[in-house]
Coordinates of C-alpha atoms in Angstrom, one line a residue:
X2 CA -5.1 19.8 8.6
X3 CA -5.7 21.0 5.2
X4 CA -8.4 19.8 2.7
X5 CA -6.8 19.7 -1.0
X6 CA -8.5 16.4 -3.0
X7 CA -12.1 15.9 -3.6
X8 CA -11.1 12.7 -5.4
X9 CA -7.7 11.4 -5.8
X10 CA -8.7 8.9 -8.3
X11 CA -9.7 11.3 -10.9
X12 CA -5.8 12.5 -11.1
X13 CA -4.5 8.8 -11.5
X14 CA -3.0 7.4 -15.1
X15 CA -6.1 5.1 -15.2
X16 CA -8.7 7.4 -15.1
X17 CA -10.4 8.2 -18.3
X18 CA -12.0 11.6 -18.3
X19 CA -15.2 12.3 -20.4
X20 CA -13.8 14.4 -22.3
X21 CA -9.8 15.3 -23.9
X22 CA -9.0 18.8 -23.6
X23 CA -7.1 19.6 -27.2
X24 CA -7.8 15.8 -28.7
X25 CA -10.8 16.8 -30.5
X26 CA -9.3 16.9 -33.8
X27 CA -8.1 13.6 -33.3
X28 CA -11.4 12.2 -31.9
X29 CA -13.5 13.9 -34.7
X30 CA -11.3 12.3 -37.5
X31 CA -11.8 9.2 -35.5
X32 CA -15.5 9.0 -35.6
X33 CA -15.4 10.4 -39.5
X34 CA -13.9 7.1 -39.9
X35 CA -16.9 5.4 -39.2
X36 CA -20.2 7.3 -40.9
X37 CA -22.0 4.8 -42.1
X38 CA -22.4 2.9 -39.1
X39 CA -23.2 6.3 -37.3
X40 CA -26.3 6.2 -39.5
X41 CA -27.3 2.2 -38.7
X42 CA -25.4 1.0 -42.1
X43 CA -23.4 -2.2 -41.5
X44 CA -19.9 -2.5 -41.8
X45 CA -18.7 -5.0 -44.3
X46 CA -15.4 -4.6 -43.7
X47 CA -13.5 -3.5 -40.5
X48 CA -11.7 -0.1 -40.9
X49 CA -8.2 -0.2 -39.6
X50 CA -6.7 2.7 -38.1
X51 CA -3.2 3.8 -35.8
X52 CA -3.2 6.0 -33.6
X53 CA 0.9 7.5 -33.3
X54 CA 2.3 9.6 -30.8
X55 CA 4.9 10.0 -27.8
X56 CA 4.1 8.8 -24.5
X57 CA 1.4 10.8 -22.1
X58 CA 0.2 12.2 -25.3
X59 CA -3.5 10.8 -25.1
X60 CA -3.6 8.1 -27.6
X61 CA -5.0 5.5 -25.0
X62 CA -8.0 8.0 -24.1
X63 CA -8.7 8.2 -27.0
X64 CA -9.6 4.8 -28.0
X65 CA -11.5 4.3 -25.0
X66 CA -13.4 7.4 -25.8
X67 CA -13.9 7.4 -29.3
X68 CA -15.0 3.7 -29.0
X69 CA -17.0 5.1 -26.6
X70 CA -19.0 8.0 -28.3
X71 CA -19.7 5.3 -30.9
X72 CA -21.5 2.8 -29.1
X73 CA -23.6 4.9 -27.5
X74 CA -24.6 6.9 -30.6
X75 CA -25.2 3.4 -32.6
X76 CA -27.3 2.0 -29.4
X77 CA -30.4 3.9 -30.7
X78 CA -30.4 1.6 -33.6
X79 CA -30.4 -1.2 -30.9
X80 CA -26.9 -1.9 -31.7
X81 CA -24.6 -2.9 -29.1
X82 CA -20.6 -2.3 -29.1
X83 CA -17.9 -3.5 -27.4
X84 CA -14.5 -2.2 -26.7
X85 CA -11.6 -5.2 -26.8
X86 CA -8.4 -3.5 -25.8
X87 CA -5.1 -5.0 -25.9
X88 CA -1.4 -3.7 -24.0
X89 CA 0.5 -6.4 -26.4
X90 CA 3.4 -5.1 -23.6
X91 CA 1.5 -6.6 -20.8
X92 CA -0.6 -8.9 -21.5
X93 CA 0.3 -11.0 -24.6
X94 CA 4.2 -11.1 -25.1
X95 CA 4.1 -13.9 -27.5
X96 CA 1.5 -14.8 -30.1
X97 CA 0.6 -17.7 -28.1
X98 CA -0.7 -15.3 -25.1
X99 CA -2.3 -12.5 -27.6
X100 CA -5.2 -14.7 -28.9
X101 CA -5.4 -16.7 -24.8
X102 CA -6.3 -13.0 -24.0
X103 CA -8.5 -12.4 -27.0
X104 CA -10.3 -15.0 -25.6
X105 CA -11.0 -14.7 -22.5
X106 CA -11.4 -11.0 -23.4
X107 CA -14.7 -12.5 -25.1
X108 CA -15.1 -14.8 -22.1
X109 CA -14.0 -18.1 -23.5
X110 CA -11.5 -20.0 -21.5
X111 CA -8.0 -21.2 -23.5
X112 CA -6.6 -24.7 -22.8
X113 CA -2.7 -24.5 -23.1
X114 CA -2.9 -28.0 -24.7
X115 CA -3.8 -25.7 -28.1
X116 CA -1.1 -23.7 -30.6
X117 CA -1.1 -20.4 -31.0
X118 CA -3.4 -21.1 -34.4
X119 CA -5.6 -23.5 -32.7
X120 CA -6.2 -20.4 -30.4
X121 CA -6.9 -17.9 -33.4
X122 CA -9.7 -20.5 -35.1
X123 CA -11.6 -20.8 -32.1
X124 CA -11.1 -17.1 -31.2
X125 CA -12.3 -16.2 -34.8
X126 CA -15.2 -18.7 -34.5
X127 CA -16.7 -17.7 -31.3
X128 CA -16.9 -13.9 -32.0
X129 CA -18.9 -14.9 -35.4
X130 CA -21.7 -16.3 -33.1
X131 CA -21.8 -12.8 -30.6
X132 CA -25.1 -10.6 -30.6
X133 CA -22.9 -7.6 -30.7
X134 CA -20.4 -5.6 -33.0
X135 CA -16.8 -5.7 -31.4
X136 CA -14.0 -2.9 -32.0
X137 CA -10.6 -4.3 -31.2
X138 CA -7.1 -2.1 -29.8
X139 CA -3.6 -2.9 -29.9
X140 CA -1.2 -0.9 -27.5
X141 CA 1.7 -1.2 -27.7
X142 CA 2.1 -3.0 -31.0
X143 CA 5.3 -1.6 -32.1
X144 CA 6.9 -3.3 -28.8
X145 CA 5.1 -6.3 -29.7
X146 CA 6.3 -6.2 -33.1
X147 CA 10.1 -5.7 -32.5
X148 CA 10.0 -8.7 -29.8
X149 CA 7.9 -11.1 -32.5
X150 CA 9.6 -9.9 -35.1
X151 CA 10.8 -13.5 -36.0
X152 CA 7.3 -14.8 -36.1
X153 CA 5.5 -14.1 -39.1
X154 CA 2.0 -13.0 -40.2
X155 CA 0.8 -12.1 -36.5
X156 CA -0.4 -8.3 -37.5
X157 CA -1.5 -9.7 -41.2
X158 CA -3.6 -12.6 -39.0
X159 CA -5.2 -9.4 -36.5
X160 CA -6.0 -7.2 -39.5
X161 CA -7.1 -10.3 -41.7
X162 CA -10.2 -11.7 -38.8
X163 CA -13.0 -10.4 -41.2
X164 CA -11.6 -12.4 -44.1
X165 CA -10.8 -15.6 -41.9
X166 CA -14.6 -15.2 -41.3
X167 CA -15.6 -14.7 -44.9
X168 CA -13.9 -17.2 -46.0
X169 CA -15.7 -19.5 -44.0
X170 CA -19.2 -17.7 -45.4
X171 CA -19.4 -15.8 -42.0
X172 CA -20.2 -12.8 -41.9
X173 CA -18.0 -10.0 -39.4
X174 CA -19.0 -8.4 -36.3
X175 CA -15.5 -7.0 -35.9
X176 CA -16.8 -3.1 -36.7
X177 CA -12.8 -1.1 -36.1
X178 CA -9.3 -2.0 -35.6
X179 CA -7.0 0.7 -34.4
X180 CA -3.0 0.2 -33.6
X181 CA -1.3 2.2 -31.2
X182 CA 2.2 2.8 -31.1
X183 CA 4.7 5.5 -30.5
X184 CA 6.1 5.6 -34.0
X185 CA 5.4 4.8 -37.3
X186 CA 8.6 3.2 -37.3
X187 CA 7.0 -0.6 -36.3
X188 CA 5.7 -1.0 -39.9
X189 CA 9.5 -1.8 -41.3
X190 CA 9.7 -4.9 -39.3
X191 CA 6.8 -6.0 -41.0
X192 CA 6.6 -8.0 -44.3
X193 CA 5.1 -6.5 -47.4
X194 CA 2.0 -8.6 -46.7
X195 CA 1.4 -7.6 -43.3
X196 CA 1.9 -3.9 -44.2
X197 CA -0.4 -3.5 -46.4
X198 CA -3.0 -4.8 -44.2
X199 CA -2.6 -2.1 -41.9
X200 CA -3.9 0.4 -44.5
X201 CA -2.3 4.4 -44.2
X202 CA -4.8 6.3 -42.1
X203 CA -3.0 7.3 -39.6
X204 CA -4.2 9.6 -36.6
X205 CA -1.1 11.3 -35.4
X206 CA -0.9 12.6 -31.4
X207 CA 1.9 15.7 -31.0
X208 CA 2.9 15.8 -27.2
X209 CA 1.0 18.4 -25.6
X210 CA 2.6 22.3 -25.3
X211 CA 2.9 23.8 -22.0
X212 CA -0.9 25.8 -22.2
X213 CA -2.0 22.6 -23.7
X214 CA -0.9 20.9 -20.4
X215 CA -2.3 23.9 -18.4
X216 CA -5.9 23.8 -19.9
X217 CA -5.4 20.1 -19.1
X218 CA -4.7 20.1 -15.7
X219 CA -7.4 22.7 -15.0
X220 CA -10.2 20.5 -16.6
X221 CA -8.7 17.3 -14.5
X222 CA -8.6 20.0 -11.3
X223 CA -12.3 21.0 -11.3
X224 CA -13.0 16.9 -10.6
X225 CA -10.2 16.1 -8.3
X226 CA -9.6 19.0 -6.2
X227 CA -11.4 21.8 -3.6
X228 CA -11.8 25.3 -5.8
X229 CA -8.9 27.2 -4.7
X230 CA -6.7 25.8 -3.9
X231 CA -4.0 25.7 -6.5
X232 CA -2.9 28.8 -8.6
X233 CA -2.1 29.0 -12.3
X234 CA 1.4 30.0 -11.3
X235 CA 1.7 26.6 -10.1
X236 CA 0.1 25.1 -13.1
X237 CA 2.2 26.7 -15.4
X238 CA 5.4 25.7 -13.8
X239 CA 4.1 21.8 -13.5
X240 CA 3.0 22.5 -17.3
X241 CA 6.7 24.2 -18.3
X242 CA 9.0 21.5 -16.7
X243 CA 6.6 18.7 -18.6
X244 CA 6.9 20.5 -21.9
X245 CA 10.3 20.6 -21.6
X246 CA 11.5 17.9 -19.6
X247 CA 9.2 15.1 -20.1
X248 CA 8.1 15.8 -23.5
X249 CA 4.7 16.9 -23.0
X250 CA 3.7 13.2 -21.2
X251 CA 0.5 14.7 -19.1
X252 CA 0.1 11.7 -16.9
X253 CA 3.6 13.1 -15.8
X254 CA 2.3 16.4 -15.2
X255 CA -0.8 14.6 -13.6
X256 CA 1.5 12.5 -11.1
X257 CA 3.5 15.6 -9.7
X258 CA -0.1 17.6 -9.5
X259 CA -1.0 14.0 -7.0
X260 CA 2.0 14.1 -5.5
X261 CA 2.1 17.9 -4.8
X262 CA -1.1 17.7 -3.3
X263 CA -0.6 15.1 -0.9
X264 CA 2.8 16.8 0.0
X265 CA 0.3 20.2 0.9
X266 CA -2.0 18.0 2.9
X267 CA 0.4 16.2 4.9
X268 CA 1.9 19.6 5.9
X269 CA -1.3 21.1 6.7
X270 CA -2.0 23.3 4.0
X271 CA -5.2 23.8 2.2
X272 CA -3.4 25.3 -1.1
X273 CA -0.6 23.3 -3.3
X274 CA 2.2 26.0 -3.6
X275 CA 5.4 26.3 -6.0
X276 CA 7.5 25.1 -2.6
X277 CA 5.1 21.9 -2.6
X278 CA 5.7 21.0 -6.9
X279 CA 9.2 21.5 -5.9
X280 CA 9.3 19.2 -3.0
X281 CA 7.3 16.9 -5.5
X282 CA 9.9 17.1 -8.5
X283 CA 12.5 17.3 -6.2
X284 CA 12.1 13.5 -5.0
X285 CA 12.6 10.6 -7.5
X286 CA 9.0 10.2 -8.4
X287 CA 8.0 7.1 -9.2
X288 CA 5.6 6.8 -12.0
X289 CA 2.3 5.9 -11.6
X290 CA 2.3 3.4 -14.5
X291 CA 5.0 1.8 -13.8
X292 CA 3.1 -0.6 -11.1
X293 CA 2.7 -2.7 -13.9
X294 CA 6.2 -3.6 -14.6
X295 CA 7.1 -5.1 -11.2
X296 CA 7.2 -8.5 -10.3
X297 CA 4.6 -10.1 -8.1
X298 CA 7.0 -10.0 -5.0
X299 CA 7.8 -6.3 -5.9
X300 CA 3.8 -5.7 -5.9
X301 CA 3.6 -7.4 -2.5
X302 CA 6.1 -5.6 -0.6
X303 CA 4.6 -2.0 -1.9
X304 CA 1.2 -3.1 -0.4
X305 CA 3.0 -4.3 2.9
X306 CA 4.2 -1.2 3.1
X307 CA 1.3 0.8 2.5
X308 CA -0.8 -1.7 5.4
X309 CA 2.2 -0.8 7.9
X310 CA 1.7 3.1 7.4
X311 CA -1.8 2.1 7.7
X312 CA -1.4 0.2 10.8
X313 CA 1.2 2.5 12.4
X314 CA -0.3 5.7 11.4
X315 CA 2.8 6.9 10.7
X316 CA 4.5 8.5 7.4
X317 CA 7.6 6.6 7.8
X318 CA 7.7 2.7 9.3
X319 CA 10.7 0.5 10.4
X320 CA 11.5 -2.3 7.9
X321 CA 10.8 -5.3 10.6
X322 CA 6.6 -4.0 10.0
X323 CA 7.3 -4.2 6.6
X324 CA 8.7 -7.4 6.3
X325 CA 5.5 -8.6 8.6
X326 CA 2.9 -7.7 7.1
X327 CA 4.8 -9.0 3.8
X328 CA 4.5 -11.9 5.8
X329 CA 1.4 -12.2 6.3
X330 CA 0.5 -11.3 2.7
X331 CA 2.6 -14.5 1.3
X332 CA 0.5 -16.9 4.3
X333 CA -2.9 -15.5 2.8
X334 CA -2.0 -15.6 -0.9
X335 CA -0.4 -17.7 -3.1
X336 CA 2.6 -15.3 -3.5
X337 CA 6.7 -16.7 -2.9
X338 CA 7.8 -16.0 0.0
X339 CA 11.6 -14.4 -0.4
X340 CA 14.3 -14.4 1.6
X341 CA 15.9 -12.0 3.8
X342 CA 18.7 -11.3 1.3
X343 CA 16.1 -11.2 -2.0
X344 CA 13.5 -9.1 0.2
X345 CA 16.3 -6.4 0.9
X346 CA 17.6 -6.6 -2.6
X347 CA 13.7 -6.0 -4.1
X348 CA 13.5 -3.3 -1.1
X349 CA 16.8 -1.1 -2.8
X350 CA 15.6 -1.6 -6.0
X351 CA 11.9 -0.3 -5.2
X352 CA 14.0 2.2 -3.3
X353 CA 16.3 2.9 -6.5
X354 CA 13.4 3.8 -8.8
X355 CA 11.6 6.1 -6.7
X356 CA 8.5 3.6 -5.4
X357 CA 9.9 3.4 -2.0
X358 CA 11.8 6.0 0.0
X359 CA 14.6 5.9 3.1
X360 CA 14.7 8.4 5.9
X361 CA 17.9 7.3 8.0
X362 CA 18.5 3.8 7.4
X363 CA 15.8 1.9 8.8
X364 CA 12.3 3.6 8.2
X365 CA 10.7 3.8 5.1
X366 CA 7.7 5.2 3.2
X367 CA 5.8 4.5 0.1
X368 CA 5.7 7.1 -3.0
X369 CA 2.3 8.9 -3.0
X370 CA 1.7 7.6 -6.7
X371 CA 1.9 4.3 -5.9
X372 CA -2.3 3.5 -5.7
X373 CA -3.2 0.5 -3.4
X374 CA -6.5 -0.5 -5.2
X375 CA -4.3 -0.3 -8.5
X376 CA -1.9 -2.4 -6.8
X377 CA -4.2 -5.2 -5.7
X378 CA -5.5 -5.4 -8.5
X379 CA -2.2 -6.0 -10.8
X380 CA -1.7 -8.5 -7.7
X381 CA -5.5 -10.0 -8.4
X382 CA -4.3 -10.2 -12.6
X383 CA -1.2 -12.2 -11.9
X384 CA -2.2 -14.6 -9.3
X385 CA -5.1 -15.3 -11.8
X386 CA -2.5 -15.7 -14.4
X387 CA -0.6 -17.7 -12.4
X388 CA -3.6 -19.5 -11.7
X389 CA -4.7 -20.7 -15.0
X390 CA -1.4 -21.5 -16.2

């Protein structure tokens, strides 16, 4: 059987490389941003910053990076930095849930006996007494802000914590604050006020071209794969159909390289050829990231199915196993148990969007980009979730 992947995980959406092929620019006007602390001068006032762009286009990575590059250059002046990051998509839908996970981001626990501003003032008094400078991100902000639209003063209140502290002669530790969103578009559903908080510097992300996604995919190769055994003709034509079909999104472009691979290796080849990306684009893919949108029941029966491959050794596995070891998954954790119509109903619809696939009507198989540590631990998140509330 054919060798291909040296480490799968290094091709997953999650991974975050060392460094961003073509996102220097972006990076270097980043770190411009913040001179003065580069050279051990304090901050008096957090600089506020968005970071705009389509999906796949790198604006995540880069947060995590450049926040990154700047603690480590600021710990030789014994500094210490740490990276809050936000999905406002995922984690904090209402204002209510953004400052509960500010907080336990900052490991404070939140009683749900407090408002939504009884949450902010202890948030914004527990960071004043931290030993370390903190940079805060908000993904997603402009879904956020559409959804809250009807509750006021939630952005002014974020880009407003150094004030809240001042005005309570506290000084802030809060060094950077940088929105992320796909368009600049989010600001008109914000008041006047609020706007003007946000301050104009924006860092702009165009999707990727096709060599972009080729030099990309190369870099991502030589810590994922064997040497050799994928060609640039191959490359380019994952890098053409991204460019032109998926709008240069590169964790697109990363998925079908996955999912090529794995197709090569189950078939015994120790090269990913054009037949293999074919194959790969051919099926509905599911996407990677979209593990995260599932329900908790839709989470459980994608691991049951990858323990029943597991079990059976086999590609494909009757639904019966499936439904077992979903079983057995809701008897060892605190997950509802559906019934037989809702578990076949959740089984088309994983089916429907590409996570799960048929062959004849009774076996089934799992889509290669659907990761079983990322999996658990979405499962871990919302039974903790589940727990505290």
């Amino acid at each position: 059987m054919g060798k291909i992947f040296r480490n799968r995980d290094k091709l997953s959406y999650k991974y975050i490389p060392e460094k961003l092929p073509h996102r220097e620019k972006q990076l270097g006007i980043f770190i411009s941003v913040f001179d003065d602390l580069l050279s051990g001068e304090k901050i008096d006032f957090p600089r506020t910053l968005q970071f705009v762009g389509v999906v796949g286009s790198g604006k995540t990575s880069s947060s995590i990076v450049g926040v990154r590059k700047l603690g480590e250059e600021i710990r030789k002046y014994g500094l210490t930095l740490k990276h809050i990051y936000v999905n406002l998509k995922i984690e904090a839908t209402s204002p209510f849930l953004l400052y509960k996970t500010l907080m336990e981001k900052v490991s404070m626990s939140a009683s749900r006996s407090l408002s939504a501003e009884e949450l902010l003032s202890k948030f914004v008094k527990k960071i004043s007494k931290l030993d370390y400078l903190l940079f805060l991100t908000f993904d997603e902000v402009d879904f956020f802000v559409r959804k809250e639209s009807k509750t006021p003063g939630i952005i002014y209140d974020i880009s407003r914590f150094y004030e809240i502290l001042n005005s309570n002669g506290i000084k802030s530790n809060i060094v950077g604050i940088t929105f992320i969103s796909r368009s600049v578009d989010w600001l008109s559903y914000l008041n006047p006020a609020e706007a003007s908080t946000i301050g104009a510097l924006s860092i702009l992300y165009p999707p990727y071209s096709k060599e972009q996604i080729v030099d990309i995919l190369e870099y991502r190769i030589s810590e994922s794969l064997y040497e050799n055994t994928v060609s640039e003709d191959v490359l380019e034509y994952i890098a053409e159909i991204t460019s032109i079909y998926r709008n240069g999104d590169i964790r697109y472009a990363l998925d079908i390289l996955l999912y090529s691979g794995i197709i090569a290796e189950y078939e015994g080849f120790s090269k990913i050829t054009l037949d293999h990306v074919r194959k790969a684009i051919g099926k509905n893919l599911f996407y990677s990231g979209d593990i995260q949108y599932l329900t908790l029941e839709e989470k459980s029966i994608l691991l049951a199915t990858i323990r029943s491959i597991q079990e059976s050794k086999r590609m494909y596995v009757p639904l019966s196993l499936i439904r077992k070891n979903y079983e057995l998954l809701t008897e060892t954790l605190p997950i509802r148990r559906l019934n037989e119509d809702s578990f076949e109903l959740s089984i088309q619809k994983l089916v429907n969007i590409g996570a799960l696939e048929f062959k004849g009507l009774t076996r089934i198989t799992v889509s290669p980009a659907v990761d079983e540590k990322i999996l658990l631990e979405k499962i871990k998140q919302e039974l903790k979730k589940i727990a505290k509330n």
